[in-house]
Coordinates of C-alpha atoms and ligand atoms in Angstrom, one line a residue:
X14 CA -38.8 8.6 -5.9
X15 CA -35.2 8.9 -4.8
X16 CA -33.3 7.7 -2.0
X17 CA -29.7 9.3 -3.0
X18 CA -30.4 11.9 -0.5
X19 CA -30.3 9.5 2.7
X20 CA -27.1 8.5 4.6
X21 CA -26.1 7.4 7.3
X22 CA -23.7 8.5 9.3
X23 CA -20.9 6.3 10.8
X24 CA -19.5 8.2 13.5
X25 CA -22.3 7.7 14.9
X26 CA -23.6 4.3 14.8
X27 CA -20.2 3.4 15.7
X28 CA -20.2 5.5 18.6
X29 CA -23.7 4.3 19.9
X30 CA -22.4 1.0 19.6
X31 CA -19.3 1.8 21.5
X32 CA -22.1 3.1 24.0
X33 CA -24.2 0.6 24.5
X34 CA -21.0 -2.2 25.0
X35 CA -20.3 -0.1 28.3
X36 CA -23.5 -1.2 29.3
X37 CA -21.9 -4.9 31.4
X38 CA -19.4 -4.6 29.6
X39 CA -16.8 -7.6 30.5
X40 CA -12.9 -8.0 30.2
X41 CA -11.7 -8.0 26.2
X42 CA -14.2 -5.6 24.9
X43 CA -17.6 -7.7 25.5
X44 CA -20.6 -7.7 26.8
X45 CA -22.8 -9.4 29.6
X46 CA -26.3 -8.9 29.7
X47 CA -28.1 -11.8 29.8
X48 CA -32.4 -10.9 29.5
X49 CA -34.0 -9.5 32.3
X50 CA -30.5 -8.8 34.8
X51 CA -30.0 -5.3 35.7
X52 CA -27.8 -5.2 33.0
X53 CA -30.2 -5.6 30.7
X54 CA -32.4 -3.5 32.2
X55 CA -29.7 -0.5 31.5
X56 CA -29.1 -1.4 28.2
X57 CA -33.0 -1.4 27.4
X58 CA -33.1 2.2 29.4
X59 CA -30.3 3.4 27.1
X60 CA -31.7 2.7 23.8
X61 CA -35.1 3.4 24.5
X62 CA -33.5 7.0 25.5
X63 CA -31.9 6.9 21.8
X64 CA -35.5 6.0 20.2
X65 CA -37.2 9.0 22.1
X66 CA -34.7 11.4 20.7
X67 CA -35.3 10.7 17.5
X68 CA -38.9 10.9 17.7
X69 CA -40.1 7.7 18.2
X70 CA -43.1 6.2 19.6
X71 CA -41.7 4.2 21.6
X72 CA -44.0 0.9 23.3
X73 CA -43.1 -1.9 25.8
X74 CA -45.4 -5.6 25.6
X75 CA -46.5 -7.6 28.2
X76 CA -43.0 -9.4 27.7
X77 CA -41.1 -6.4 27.5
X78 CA -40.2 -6.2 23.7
X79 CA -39.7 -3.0 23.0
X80 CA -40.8 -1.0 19.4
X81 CA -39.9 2.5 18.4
X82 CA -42.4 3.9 15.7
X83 CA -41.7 6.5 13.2
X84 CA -45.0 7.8 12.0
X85 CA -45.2 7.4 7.8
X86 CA -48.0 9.6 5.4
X87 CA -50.3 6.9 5.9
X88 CA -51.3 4.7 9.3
X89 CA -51.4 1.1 9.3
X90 CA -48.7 -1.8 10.0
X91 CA -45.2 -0.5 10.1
X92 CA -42.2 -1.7 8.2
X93 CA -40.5 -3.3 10.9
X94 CA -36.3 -3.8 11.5
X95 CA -34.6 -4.9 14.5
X96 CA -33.2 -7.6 16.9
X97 CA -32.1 -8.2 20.5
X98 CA -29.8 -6.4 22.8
X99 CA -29.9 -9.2 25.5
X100 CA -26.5 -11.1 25.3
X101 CA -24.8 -14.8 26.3
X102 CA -22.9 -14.0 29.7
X103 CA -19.2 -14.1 27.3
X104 CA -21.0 -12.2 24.5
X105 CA -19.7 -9.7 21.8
X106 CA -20.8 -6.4 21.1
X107 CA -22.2 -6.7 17.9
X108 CA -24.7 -9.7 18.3
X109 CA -28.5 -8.4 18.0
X110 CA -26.7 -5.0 19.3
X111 CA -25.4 -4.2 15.5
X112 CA -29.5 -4.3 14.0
X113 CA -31.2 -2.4 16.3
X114 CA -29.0 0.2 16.5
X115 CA -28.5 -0.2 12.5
X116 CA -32.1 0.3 12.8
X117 CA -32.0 3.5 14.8
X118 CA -29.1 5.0 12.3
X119 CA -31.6 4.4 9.3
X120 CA -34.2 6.8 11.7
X121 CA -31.5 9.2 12.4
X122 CA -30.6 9.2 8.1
X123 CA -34.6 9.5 7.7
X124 CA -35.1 12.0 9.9
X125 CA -31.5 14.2 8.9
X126 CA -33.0 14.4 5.4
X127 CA -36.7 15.3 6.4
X128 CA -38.1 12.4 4.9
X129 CA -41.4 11.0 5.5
X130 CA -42.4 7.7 4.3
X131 CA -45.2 6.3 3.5
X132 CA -45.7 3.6 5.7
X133 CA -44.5 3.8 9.6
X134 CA -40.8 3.0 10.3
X135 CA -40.5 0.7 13.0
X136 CA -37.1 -0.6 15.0
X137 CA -37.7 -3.7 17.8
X138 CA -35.6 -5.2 20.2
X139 CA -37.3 -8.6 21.2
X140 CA -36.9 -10.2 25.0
X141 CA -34.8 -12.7 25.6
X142 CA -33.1 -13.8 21.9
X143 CA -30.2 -15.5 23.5
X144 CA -31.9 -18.1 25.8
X145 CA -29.2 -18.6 27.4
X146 CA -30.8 -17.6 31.5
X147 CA -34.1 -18.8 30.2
X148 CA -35.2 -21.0 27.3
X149 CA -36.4 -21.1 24.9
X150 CA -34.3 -18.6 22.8
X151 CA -36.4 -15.9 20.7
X152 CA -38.8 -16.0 23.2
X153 CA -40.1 -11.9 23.1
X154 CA -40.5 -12.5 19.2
X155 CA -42.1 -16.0 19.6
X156 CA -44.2 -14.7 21.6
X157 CA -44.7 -11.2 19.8
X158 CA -45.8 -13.1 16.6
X159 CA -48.6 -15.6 19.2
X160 CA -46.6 -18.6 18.9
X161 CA -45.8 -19.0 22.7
X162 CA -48.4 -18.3 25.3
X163 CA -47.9 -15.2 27.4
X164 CA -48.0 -17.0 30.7
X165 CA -46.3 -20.1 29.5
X166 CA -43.5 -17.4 28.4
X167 CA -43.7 -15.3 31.9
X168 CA -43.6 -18.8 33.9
X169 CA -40.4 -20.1 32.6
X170 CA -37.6 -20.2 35.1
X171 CA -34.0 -19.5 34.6
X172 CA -31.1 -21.3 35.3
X173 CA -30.9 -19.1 38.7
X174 CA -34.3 -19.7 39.5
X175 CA -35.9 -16.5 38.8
X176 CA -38.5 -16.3 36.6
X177 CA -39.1 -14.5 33.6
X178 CA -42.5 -13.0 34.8
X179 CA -40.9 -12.0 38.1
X180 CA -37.5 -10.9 36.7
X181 CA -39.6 -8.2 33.5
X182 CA -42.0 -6.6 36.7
X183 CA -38.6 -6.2 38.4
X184 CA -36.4 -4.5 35.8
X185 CA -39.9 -2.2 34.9
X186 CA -40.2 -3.5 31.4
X187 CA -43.5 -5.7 32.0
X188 CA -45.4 -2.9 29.4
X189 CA -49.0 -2.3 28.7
X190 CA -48.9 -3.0 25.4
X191 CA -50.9 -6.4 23.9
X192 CA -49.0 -9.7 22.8
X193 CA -49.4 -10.8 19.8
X194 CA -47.9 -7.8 18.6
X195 CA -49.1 -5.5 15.0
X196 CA -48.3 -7.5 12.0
X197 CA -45.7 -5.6 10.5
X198 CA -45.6 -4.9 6.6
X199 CA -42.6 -6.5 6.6
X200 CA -39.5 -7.3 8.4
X201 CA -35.6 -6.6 8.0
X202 CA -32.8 -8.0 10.6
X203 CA -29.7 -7.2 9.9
X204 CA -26.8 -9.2 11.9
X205 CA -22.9 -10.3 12.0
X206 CA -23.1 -13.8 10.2
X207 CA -21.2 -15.2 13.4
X208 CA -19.8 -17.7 11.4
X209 CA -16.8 -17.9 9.2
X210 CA -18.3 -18.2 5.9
X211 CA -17.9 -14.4 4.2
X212 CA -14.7 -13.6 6.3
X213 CA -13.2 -16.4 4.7
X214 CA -14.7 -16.0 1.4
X215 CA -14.1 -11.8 1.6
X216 CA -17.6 -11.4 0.8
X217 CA -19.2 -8.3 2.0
X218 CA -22.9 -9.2 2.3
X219 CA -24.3 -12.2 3.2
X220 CA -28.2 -12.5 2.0
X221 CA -29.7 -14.8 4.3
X222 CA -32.2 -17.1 2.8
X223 CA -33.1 -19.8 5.6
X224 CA -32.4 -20.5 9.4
X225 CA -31.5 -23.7 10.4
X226 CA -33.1 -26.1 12.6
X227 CA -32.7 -25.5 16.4
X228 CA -33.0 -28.3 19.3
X229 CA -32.2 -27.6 22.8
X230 CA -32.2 -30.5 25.2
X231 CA -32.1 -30.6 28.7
X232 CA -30.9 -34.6 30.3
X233 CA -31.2 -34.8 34.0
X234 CA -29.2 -37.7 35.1
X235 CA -30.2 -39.4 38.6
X236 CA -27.1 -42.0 39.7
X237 CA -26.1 -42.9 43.1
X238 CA -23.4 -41.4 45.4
X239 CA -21.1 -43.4 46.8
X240 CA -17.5 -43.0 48.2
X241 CA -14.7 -42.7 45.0
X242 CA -12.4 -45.2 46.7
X243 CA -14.1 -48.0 47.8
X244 CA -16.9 -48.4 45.0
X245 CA -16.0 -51.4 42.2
X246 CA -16.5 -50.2 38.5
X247 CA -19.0 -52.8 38.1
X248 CA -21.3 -51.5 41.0
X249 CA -21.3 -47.7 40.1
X250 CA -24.5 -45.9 39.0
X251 CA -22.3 -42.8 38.0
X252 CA -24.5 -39.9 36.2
X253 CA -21.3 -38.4 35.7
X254 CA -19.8 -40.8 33.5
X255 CA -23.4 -41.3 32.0
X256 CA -22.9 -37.3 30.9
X257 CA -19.4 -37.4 29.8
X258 CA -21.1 -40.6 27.5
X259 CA -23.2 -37.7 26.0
X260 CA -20.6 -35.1 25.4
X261 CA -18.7 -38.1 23.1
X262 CA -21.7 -39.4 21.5
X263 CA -22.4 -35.8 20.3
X264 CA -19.5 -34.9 18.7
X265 CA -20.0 -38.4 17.0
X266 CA -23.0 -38.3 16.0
X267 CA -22.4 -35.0 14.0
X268 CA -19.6 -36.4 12.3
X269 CA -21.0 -38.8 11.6
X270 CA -24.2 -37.3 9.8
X271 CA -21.7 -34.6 8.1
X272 CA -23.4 -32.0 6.0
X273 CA -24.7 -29.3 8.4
X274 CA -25.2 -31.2 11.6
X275 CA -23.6 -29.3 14.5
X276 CA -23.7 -30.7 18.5
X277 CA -22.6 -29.1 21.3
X278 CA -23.0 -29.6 25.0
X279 CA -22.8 -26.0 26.3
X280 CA -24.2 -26.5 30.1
X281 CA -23.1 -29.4 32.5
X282 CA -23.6 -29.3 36.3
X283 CA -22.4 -32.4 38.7
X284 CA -23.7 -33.4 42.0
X285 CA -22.7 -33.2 44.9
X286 CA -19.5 -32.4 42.4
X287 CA -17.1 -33.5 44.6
X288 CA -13.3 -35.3 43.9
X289 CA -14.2 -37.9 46.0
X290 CA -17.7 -38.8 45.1
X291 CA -19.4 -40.6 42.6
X292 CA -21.9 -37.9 40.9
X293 CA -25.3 -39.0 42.1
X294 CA -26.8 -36.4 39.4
X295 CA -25.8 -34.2 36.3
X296 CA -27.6 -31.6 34.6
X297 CA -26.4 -31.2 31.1
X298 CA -27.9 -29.0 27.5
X299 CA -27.5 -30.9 24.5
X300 CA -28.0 -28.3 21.4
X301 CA -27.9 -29.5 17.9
X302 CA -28.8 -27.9 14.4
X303 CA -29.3 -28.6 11.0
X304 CA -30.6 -27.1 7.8
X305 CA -32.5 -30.2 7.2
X306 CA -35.6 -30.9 9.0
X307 CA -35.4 -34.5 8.6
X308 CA -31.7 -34.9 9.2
X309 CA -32.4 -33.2 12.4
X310 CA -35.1 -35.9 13.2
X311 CA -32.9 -38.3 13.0
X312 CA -29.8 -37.0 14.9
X313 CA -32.7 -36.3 17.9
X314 CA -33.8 -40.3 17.7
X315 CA -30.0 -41.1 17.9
X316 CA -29.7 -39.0 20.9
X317 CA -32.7 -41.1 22.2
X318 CA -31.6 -44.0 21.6
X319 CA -28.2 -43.4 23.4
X320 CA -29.9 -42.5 26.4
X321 CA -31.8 -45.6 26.4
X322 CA -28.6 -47.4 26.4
X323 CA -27.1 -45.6 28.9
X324 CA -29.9 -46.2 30.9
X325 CA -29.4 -50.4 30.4
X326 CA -25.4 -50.1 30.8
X327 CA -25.2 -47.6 33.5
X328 CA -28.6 -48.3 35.5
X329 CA -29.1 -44.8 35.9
X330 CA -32.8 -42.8 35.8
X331 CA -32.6 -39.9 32.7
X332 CA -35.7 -37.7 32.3
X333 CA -35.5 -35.3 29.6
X334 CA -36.9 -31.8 29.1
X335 CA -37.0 -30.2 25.3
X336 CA -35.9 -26.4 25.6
X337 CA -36.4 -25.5 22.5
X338 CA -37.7 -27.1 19.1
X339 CA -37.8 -24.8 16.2
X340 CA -38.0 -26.4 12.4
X341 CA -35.7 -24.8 9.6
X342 CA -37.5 -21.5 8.2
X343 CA -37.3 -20.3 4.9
X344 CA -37.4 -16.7 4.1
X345 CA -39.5 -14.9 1.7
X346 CA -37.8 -14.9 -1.8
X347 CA -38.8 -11.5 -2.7
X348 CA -37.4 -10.0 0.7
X349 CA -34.0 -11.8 -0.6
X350 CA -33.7 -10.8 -4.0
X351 CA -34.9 -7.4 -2.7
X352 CA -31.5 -7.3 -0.4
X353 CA -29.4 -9.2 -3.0
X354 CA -30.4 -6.2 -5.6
X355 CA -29.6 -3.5 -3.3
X356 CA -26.1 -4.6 -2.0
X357 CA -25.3 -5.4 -5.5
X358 CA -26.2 -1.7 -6.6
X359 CA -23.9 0.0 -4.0
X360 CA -21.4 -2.5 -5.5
X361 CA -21.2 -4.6 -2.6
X362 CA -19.9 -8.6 -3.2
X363 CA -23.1 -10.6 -1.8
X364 CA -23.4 -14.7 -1.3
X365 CA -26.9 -16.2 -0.3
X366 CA -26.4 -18.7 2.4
X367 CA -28.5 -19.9 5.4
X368 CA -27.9 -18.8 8.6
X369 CA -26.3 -20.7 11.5
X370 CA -27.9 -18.9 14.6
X371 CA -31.1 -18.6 15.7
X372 CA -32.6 -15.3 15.2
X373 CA -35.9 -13.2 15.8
X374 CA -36.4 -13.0 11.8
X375 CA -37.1 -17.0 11.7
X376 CA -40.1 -15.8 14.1
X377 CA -41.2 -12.8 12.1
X378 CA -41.6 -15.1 9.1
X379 CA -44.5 -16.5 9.9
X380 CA -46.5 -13.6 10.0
X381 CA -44.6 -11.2 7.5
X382 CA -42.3 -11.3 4.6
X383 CA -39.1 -11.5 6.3
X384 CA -35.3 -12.1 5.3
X385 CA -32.1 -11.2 7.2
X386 CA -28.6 -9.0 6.2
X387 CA -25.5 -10.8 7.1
X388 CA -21.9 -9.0 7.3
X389 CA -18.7 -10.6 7.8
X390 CA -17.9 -11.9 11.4
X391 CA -13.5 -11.9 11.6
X392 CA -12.8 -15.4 12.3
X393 CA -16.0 -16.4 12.3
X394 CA -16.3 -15.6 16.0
X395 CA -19.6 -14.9 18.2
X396 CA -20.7 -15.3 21.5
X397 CA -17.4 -15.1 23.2
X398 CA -15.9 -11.3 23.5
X399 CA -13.7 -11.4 20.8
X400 CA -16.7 -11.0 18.2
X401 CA -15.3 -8.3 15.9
X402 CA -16.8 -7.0 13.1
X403 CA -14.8 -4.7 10.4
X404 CA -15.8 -0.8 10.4
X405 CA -16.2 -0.8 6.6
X406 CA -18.6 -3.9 7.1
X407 CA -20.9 -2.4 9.9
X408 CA -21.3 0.6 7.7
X409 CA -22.2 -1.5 4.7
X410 CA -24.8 -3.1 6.3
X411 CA -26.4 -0.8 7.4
X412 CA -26.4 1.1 4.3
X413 CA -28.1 -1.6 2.6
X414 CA -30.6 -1.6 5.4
X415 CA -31.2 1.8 4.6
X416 CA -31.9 1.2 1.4
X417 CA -34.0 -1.8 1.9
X418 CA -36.4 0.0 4.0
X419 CA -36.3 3.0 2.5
X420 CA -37.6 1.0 -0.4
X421 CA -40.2 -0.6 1.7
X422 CA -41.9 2.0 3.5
X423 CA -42.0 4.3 0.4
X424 CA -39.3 7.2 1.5
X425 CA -39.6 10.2 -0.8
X426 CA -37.8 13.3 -1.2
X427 CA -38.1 16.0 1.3
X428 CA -41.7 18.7 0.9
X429 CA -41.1 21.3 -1.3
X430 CA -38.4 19.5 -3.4
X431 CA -40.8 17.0 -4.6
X432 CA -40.4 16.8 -8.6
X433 CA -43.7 17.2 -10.2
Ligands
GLV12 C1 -29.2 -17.8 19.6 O1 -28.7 -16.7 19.4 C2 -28.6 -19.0 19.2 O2 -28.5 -19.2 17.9 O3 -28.2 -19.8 20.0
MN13 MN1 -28.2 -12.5 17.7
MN14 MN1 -26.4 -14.7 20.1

């Protein structure tokens, strides 16, 4: 079995790429599609076009993931590569975008050399990764692999109000197809790291061995209006200053635990949010992360235990509302070393190292071995339009995912040049 006959060609995954960031495309080269808009909705129309025209089977779930199958020698569970091609409203081009259509170039190599694996090809893109109109994040592959309930998923409600059940029948990509999805053989994402780490380093492959920790936090904080002049300090029951309490504590709190703890307060809304009135209410996110399950733990009882003070020194109400709650995952070792062995042999540098953002893989390993492809983000830079991503690095990526699959679903030689 060989696989020196397959390549992919870079003119064109760098063109389809360049395609697909027309698709709400924003000022300074990115991308706004947040799941289930319109723009969304042409971005899904546009790559399921590309999946069609290279033969694929393609099939939309109940929650509008989408997989593209190319038939192998024998039936049964494909091997299974892909991401998400919903974006943040300031995204980049490259996030989720770069594996899928990765994934497609590996078809496109497949299918330019006439070779038939043995097992079924298949390239996903999952609803909803981001979570940034509605939470939680990853919630086509959480709900792909029968961790979230269908119609707990379809009645969540965005940040505009819509929901995700009305918003997937609207956009025509509530499919027919059954959640939980086909257990794949296995499953490959490759991704920009979105972080610094192998810019910095000039390492070209990152092999991505675990994904940290996520928790997502929504505070609701009820105050009282009153007028901005006439209201002594000591009698306010300001939910503003209660939230700007939260955005200090945060950045704090992760200092103060070190290591790998990140916070970040992403979403804030006052009201009546006015100059002259004291905010009866804010609305704010509170998202932090760690590699350590129990570290995590105990940033989320510090956070508790601010809010309870707040509640004693400020006399305001605070309801809370969890997001999202997603435990460190480990990947399968022999998916990594698999990666690490491949890179290495097209004489690629390669680090192991966790990953930072949340991504469908984390999902994909409970059911399947699973492991993800990082390549170098410049500055470390994601989810604002300035993600860039070297040309020499998106092709290496994607040659190793080439090669990784390839290797997975058994590709042969073309008929007729089969060595005895
Ligand atoms: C999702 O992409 C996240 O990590 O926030
Ligand atoms: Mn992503
Ligand atoms: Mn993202």
């Amino acid at each position: 079995m060989s696989l020196l006959n397959l390549q992919i060609d870079p003119d064109r995954l760098h063109r389809r790429i360049a395609a697909l960031a027309e698709v709400g495309a924003i000022e300074g080269g990115g991308c706004a599609r947040l799941a289930l808009t319109d723009a969304d909705r042409a971005g899904r129309d546009l790559v399921c076009g590309w999946m069609r025209e290279l033969g694929l089977a393609v099939t939309v779930d109940a929650i509008g993931n989408v997989v593209g199958v190319r038939a192998g020698r024998v039936d049964g569970p494909p091997v299974m590569t892909g991401s998400h091609i919903d974006t943040v409203r300031t995204g980049g081009r490259y996030d989720g975008n770069y594996g899928v259509l990765a994934g497609l170039e590996v078809v496109a190599a497949l299918n330019d050399a006439g070779v038939t694996t043995e097992h079924p090809l298949a390239v996903a893109f999952f609803t909803n990764e981001e979570g940034a109109r509605f939470a939680p994040d990853m919630m086509g592959s959480l709900v792909y692999t029968g961790v979230l309930a269908l119609d707990e998923a379809l009645a969540v409600q965005g940040i505009d109000g819509a929901t995700v059940g009305g918003e997937l029948a609207r956009i025509g990509y509530a499919g027919p197809a059954p959640v939980p999805g086909a257990v794949p053989r296995a499953f490959v994402e490759l991704h920009v790291e979105q972080g610094p780490v192998l810019d910095r380093e000039g390492t070209e492959i990152g092999v991505v061995e675990s994904v940290q920790g996520i928790s997502w936090t929504e505070i609701d904080i009820r105050g009282t209006s009153n007028h901005a002049g006439t209201t002594p300090m000591s009698l306010r029951r300001d939910a503003g200053w209660a939230a700007g309490s939260i955005i200090a504590f945060v950045r704090e709190l992760a200092q103060e635990l070190g290591g790998d703890q990140v916070a970040t307060v992403g979403r804030i809304e006052f009201f009546p949010n006015l100059v002259n009135v004291v905010p009866n209410r804010a609305v704010l996110t509170v998202d932090l992360r760690n590699t350590d399950e129990a570290r995590l733990r105990l940033a989320e009882a510090r956070l508790a235990a601010h809010l309870d003070a707040l509640r004693d020194a400020e006399k305001v109400d605070i309801a809370t509302r969890k997001l999202a709650r997603f435990a460190p995952v480990p990947f399968a070792p022999e998916m990594t070393a698999r990666i690490e062995r491949h890179a290495r042999a097209q004489g690629l540098s390669t680090r192991r190292m966790p990953s930072g953002a949340g991504h469908d893989a984390q999902m994909l390993a409970a059911v399947c071995p699973t492991a993800m492809i990082f390549v170098p983000s410049v500055d470390g830079i994601s989810h604002n339009v300035r993600e860039y991503t070297r040309p020499h690095h998106i092709e290496a990526g994607a040659r190793v995912l080439l090669a990784v699959l390839g290797e997975l679903a058994g590709a042969t030689e073309p008929a007729g040049e089969r060595k005895p």
